[in-house]
mmCIF file with all atom_site columns, C-alpha atoms in Angstrom:
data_model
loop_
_atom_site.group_PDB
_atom_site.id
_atom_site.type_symbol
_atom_site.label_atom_id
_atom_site.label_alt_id
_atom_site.label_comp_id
_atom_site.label_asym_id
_atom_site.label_entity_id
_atom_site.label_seq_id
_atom_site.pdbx_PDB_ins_code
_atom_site.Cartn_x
_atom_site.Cartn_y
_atom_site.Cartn_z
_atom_site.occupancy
_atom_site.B_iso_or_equiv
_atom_site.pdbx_formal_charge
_atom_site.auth_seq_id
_atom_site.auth_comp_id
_atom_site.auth_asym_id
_atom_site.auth_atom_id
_atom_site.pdbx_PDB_model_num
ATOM 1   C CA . UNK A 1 1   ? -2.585  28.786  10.099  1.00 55.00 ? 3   UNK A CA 1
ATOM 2   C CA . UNK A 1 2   ? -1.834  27.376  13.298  1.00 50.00 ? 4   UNK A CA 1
ATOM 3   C CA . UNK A 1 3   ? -4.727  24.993  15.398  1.00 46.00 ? 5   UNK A CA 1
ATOM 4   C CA . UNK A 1 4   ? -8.205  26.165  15.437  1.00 46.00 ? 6   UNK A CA 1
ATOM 5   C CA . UNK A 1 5   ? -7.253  28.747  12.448  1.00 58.00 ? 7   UNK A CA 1
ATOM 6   C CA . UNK A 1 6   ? -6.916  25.531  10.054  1.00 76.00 ? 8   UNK A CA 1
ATOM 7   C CA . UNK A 1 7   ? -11.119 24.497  11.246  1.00 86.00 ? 9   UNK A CA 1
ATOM 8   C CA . UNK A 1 8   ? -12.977 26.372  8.988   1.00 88.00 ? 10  UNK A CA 1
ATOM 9   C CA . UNK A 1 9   ? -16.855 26.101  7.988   1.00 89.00 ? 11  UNK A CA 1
ATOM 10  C CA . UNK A 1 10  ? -17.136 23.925  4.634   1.00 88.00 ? 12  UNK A CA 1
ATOM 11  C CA . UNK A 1 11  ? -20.770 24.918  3.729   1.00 88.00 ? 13  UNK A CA 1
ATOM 12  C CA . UNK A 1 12  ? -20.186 28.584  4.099   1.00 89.00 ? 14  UNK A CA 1
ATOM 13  C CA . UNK A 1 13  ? -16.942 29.075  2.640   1.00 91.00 ? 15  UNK A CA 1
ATOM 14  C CA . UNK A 1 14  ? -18.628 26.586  -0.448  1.00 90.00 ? 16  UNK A CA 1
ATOM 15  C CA . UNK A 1 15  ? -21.654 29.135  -1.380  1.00 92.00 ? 17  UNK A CA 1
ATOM 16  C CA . UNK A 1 16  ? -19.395 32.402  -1.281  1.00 92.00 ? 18  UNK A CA 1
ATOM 17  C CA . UNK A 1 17  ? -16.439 30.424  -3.649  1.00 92.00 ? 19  UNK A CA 1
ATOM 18  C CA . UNK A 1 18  ? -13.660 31.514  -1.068  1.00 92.00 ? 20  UNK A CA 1
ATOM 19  C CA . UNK A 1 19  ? -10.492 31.135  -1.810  1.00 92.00 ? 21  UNK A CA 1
ATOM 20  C CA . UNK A 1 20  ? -7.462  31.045  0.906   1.00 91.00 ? 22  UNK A CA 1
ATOM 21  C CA . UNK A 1 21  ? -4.581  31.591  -1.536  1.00 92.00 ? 23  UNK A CA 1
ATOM 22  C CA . UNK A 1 22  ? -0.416  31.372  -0.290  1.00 91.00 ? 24  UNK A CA 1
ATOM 23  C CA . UNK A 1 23  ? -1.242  30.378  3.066   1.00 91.00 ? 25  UNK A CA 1
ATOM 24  C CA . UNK A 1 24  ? 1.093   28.696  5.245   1.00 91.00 ? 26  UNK A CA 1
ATOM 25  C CA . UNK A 1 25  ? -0.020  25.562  7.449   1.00 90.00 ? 27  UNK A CA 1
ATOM 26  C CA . UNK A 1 26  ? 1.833   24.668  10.408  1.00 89.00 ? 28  UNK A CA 1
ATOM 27  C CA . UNK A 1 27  ? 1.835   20.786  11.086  1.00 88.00 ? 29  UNK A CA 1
ATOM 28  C CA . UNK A 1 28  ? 3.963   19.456  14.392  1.00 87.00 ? 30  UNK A CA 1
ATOM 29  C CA . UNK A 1 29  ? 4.105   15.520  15.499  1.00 83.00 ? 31  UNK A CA 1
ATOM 30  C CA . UNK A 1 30  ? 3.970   14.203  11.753  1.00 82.00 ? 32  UNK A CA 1
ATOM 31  C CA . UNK A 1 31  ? 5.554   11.796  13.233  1.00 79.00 ? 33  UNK A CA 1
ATOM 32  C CA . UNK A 1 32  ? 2.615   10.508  14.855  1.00 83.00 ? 34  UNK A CA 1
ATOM 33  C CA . UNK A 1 33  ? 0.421   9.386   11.383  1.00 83.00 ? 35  UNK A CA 1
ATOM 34  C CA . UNK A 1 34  ? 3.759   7.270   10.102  1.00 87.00 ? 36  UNK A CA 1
ATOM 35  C CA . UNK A 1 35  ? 7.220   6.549   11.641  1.00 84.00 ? 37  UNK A CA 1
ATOM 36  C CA . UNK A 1 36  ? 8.723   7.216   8.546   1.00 88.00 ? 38  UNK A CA 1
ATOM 37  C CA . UNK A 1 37  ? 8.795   10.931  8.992   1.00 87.00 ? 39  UNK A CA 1
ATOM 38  C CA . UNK A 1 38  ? 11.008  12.960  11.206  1.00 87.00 ? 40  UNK A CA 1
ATOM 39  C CA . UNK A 1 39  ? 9.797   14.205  14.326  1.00 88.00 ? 41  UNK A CA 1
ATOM 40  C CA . UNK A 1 40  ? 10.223  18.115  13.551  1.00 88.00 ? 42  UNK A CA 1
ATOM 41  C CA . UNK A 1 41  ? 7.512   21.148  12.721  1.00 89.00 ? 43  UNK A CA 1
ATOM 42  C CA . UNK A 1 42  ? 6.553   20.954  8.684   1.00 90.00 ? 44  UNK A CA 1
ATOM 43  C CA . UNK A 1 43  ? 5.271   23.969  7.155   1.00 92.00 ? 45  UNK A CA 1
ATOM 44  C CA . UNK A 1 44  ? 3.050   23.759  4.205   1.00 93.00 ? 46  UNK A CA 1
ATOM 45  C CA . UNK A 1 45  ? 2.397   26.291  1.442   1.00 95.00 ? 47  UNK A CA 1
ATOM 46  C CA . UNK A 1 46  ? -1.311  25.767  0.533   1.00 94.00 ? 48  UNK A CA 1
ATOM 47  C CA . UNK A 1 47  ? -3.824  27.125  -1.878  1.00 94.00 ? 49  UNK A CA 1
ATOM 48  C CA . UNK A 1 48  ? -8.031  26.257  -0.956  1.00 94.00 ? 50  UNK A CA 1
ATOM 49  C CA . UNK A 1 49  ? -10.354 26.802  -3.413  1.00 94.00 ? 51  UNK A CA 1
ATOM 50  C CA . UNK A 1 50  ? -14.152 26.465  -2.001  1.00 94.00 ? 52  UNK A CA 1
ATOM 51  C CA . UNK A 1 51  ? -17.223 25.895  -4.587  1.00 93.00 ? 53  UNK A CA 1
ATOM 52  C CA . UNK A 1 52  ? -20.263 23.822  -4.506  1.00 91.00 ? 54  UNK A CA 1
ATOM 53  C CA . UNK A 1 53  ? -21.168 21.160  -6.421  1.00 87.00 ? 55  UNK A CA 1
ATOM 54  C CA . UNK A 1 54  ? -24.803 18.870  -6.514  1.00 84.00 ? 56  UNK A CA 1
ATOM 55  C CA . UNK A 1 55  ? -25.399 20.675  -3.252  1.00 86.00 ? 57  UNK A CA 1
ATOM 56  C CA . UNK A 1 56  ? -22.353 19.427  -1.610  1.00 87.00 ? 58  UNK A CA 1
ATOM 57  C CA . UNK A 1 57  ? -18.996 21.395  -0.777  1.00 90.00 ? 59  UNK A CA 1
ATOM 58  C CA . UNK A 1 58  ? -15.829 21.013  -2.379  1.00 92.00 ? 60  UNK A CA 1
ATOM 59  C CA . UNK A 1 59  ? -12.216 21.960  -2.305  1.00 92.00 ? 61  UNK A CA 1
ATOM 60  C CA . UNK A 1 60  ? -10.207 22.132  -4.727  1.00 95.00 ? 62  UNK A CA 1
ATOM 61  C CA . UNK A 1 61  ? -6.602  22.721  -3.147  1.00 94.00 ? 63  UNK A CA 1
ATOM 62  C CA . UNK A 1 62  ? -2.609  22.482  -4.400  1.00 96.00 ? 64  UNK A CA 1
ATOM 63  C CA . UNK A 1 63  ? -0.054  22.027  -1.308  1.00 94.00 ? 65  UNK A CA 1
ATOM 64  C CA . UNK A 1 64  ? 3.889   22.062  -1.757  1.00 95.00 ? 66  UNK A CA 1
ATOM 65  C CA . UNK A 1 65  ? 5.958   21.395  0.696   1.00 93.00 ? 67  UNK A CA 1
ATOM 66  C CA . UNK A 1 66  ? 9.534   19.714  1.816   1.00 93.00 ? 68  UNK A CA 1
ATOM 67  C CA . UNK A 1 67  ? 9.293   16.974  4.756   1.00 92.00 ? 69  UNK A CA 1
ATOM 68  C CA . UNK A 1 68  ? 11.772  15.478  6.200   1.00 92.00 ? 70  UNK A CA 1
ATOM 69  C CA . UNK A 1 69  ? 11.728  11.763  5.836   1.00 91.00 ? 71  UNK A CA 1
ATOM 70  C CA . UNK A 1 70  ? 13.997  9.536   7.444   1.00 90.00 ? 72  UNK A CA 1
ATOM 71  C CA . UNK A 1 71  ? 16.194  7.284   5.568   1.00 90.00 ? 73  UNK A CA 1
ATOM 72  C CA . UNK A 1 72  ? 15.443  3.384   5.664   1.00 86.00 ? 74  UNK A CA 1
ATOM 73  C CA . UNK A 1 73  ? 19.118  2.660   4.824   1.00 85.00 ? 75  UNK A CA 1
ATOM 74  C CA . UNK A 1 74  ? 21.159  5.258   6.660   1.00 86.00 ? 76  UNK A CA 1
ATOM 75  C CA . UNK A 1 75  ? 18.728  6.261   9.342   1.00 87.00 ? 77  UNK A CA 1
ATOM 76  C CA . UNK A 1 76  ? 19.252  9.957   8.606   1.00 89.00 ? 78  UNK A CA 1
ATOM 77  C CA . UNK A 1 77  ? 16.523  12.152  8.032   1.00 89.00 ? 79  UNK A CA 1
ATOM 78  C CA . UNK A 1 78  ? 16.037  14.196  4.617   1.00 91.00 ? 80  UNK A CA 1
ATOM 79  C CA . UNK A 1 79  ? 14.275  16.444  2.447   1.00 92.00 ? 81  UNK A CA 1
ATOM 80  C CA . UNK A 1 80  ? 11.561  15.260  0.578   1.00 92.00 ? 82  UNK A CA 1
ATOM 81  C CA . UNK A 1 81  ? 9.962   17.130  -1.835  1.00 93.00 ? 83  UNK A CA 1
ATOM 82  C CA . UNK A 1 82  ? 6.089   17.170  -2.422  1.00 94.00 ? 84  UNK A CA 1
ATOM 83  C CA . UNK A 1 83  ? 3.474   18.831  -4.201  1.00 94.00 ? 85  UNK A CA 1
ATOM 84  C CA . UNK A 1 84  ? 0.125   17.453  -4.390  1.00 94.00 ? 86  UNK A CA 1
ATOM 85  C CA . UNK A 1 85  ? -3.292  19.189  -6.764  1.00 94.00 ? 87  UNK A CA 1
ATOM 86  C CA . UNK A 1 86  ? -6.228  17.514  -5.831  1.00 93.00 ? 88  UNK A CA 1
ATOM 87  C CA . UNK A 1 87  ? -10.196 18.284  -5.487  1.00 92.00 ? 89  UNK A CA 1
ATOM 88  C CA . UNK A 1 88  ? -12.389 16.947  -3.125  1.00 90.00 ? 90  UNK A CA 1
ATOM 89  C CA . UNK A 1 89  ? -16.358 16.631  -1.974  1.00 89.00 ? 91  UNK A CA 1
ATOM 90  C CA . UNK A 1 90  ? -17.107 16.567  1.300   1.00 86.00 ? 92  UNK A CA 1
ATOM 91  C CA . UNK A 1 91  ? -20.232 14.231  2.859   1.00 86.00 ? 93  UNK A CA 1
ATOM 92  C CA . UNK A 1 92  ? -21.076 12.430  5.549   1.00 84.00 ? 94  UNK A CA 1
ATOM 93  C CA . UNK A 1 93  ? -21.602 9.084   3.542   1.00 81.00 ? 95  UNK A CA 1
ATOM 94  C CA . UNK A 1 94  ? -19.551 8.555   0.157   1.00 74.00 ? 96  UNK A CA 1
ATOM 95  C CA . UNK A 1 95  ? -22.629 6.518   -1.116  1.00 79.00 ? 97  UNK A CA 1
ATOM 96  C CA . UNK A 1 96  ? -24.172 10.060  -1.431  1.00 76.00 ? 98  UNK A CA 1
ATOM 97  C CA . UNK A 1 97  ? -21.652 11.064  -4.161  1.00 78.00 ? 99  UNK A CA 1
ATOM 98  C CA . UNK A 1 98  ? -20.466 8.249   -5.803  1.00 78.00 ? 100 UNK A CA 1
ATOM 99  C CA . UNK A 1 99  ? -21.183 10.003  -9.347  1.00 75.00 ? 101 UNK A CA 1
ATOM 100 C CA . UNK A 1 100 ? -18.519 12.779  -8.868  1.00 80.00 ? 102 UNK A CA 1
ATOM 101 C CA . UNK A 1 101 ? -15.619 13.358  -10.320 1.00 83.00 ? 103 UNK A CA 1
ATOM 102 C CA . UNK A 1 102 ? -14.066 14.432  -7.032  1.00 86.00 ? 104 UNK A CA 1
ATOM 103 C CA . UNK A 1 103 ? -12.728 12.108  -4.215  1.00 86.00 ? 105 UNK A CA 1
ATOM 104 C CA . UNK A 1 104 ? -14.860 12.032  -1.490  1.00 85.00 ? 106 UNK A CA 1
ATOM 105 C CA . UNK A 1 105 ? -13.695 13.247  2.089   1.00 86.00 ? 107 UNK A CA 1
ATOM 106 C CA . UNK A 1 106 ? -16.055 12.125  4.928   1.00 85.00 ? 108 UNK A CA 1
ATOM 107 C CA . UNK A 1 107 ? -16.546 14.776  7.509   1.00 85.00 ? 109 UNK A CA 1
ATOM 108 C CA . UNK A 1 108 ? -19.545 14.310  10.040  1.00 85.00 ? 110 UNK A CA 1
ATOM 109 C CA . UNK A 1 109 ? -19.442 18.109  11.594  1.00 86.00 ? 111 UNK A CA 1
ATOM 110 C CA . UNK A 1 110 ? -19.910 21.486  10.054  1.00 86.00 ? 112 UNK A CA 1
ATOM 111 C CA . UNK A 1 111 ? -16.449 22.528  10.786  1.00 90.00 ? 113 UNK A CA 1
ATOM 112 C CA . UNK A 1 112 ? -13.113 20.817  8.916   1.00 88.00 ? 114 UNK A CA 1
ATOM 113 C CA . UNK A 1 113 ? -9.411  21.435  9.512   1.00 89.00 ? 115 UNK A CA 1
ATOM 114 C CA . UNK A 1 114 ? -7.424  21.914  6.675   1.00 89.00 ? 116 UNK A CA 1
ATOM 115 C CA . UNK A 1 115 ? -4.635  20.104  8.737   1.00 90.00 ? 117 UNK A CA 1
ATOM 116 C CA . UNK A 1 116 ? -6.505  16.512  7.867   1.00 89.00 ? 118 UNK A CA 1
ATOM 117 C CA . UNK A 1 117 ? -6.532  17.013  4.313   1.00 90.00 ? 119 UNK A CA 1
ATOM 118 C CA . UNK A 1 118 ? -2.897  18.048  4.437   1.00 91.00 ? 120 UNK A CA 1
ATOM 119 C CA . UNK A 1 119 ? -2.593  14.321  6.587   1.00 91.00 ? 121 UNK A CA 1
ATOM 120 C CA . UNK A 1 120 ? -4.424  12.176  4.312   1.00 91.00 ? 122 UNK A CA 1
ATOM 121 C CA . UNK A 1 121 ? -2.299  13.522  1.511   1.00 91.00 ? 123 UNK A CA 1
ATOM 122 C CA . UNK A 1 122 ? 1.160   13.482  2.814   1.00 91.00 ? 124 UNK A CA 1
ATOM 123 C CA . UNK A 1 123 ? 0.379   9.584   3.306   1.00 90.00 ? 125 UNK A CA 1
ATOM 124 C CA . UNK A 1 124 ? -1.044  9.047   0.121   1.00 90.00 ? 126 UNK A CA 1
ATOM 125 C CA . UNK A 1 125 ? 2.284   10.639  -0.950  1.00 90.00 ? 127 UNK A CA 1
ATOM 126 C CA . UNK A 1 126 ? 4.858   8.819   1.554   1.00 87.00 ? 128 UNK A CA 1
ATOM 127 C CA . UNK A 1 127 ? 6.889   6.198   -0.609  1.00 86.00 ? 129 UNK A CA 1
ATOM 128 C CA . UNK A 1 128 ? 6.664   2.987   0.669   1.00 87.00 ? 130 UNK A CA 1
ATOM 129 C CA . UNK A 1 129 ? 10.816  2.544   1.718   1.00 85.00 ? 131 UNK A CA 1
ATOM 130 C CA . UNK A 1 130 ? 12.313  6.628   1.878   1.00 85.00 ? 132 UNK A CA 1
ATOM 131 C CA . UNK A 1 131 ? 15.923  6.493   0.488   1.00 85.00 ? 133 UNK A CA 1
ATOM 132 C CA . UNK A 1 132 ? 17.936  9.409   -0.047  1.00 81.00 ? 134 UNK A CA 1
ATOM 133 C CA . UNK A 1 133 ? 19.981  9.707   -3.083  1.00 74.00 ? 135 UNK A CA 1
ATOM 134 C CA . UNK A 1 134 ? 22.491  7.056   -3.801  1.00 58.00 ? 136 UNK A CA 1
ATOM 135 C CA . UNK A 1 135 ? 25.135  9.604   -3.565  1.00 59.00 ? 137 UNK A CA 1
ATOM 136 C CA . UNK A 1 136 ? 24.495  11.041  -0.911  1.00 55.00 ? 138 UNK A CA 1
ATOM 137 C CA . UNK A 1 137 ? 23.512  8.053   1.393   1.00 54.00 ? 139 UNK A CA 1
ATOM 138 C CA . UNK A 1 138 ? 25.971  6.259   3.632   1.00 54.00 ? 140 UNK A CA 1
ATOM 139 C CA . UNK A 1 139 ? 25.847  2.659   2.767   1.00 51.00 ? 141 UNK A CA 1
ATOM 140 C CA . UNK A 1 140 ? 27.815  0.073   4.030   1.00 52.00 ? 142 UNK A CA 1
ATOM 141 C CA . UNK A 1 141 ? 27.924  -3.250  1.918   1.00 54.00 ? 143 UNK A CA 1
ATOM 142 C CA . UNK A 1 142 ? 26.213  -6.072  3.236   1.00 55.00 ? 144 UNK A CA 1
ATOM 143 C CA . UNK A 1 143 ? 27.003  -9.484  2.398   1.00 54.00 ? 145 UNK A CA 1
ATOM 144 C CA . UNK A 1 144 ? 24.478  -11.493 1.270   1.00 57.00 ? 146 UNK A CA 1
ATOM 145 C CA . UNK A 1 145 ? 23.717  -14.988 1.300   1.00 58.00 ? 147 UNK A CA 1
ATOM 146 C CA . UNK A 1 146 ? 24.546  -14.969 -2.441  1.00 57.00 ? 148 UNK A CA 1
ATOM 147 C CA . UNK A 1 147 ? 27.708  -12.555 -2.981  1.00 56.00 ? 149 UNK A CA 1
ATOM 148 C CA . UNK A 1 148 ? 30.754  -13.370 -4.426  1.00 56.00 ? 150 UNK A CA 1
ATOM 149 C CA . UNK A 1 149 ? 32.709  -13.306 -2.156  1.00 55.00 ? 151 UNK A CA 1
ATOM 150 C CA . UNK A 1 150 ? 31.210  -16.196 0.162   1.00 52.00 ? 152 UNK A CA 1
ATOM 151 C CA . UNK A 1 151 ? 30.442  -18.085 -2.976  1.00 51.00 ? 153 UNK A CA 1
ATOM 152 C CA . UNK A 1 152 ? 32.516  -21.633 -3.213  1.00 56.00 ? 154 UNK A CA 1
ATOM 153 C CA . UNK A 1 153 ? 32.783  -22.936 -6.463  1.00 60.00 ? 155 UNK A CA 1
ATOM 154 C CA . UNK A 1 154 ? 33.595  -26.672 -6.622  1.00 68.00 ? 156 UNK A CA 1
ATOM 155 C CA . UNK A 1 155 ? 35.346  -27.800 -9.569  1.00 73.00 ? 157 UNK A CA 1
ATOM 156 C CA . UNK A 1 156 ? 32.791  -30.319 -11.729 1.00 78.00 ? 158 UNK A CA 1
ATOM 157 C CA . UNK A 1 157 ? 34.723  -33.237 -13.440 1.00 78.00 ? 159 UNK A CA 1
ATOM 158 C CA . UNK A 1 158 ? 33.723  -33.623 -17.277 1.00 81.00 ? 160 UNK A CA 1
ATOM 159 C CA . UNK A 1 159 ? 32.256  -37.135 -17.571 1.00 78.00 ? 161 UNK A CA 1
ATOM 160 C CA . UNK A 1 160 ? 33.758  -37.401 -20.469 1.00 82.00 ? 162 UNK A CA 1
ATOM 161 C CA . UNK A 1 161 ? 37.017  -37.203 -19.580 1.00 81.00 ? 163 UNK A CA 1
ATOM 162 C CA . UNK A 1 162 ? 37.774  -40.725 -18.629 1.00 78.00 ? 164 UNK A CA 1
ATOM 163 C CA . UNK A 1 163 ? 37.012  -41.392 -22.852 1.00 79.00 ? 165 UNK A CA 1
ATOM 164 C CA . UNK A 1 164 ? 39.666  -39.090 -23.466 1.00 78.00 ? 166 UNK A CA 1
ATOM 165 C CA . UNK A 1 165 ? 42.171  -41.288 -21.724 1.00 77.00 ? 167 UNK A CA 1
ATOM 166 C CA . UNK A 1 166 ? 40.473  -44.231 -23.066 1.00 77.00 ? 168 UNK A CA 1
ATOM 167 C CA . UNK A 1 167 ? 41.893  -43.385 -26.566 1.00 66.00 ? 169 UNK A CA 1
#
């Protein structure tokens, strides 16, 4: 699903309990909702699962997918794994459904793309710093303020020492 295929009608997907099963999402410019991911084309595998609930619409969706994130020590993107279950209700005003189970997703039109839900859950997912393995990452060792090797130790005189050679 590629632009307006992802904008699909909520209400009457809801009352017939479609489901869009194995599809494939096609996301480009991630890069544009964080810096932290690379600036390529992400592909999403995605399952929707449309039912109604109190007289609102819901989704209840799984997406799996591997972005590539770019490394806050190295600078080199990566692969990052996710895979995200989640269920949603969709209103205008959250106050309307503030005793559901499901998270509410604010969407003032009849139509919604399944590329925003994707969005808001790739950055719930982001980590805060993206690091690639230790093994695998190119660091170089910085020295700190505190390492040993710039420490200076001065040599601390016993006060009691000048006793000793009282004796």
């Amino acid at each position: 699903m590629k632009g307006k295929h992802s904008q699909i009608n909520y209400s009457i997907y809801a009352k017939q309990k479609r489901e869009l099963e194995n599809i494939q999402v096609t996301i480009e410019n991630l890069s544009n909702i964080s810096v932290l991911i690379a600036n390529t084309t992400h592909s999403f595998n995605c399952s929707f699962s449309f039912f109604e609930e109190k007289n609102h619409a819901c989704i209840k969706y799984n997406i799996s997918a591997t972005i590539k994130l770019i490394c806050q020590d190295s600078l080199e993107p990566f692969d990052y794994p996710i895979t995200v279950t989640n269920s949603i209700i969709i209103t205008e005003d959250n106050r309307l459904v503030q005793d559901s189970l499901h998270e509410p997703f604010i969407c003032e039109s009849a139509l919604i793309d399944l590329q925003d839900i994707i969005k808001e859950e790739i950055l719930l997912e982001l980590p805060l710093a993206p690091k690639k393995d230790a093994s695998s990452c190119k660091k170089t060792k910085k020295h700190s303020y505190y390492s040993e090797q710039e420490t200076v130790t001065e040599e601390k005189l016993n006060p009691f020492e000048i006793l000793k050679k009282l004796k």
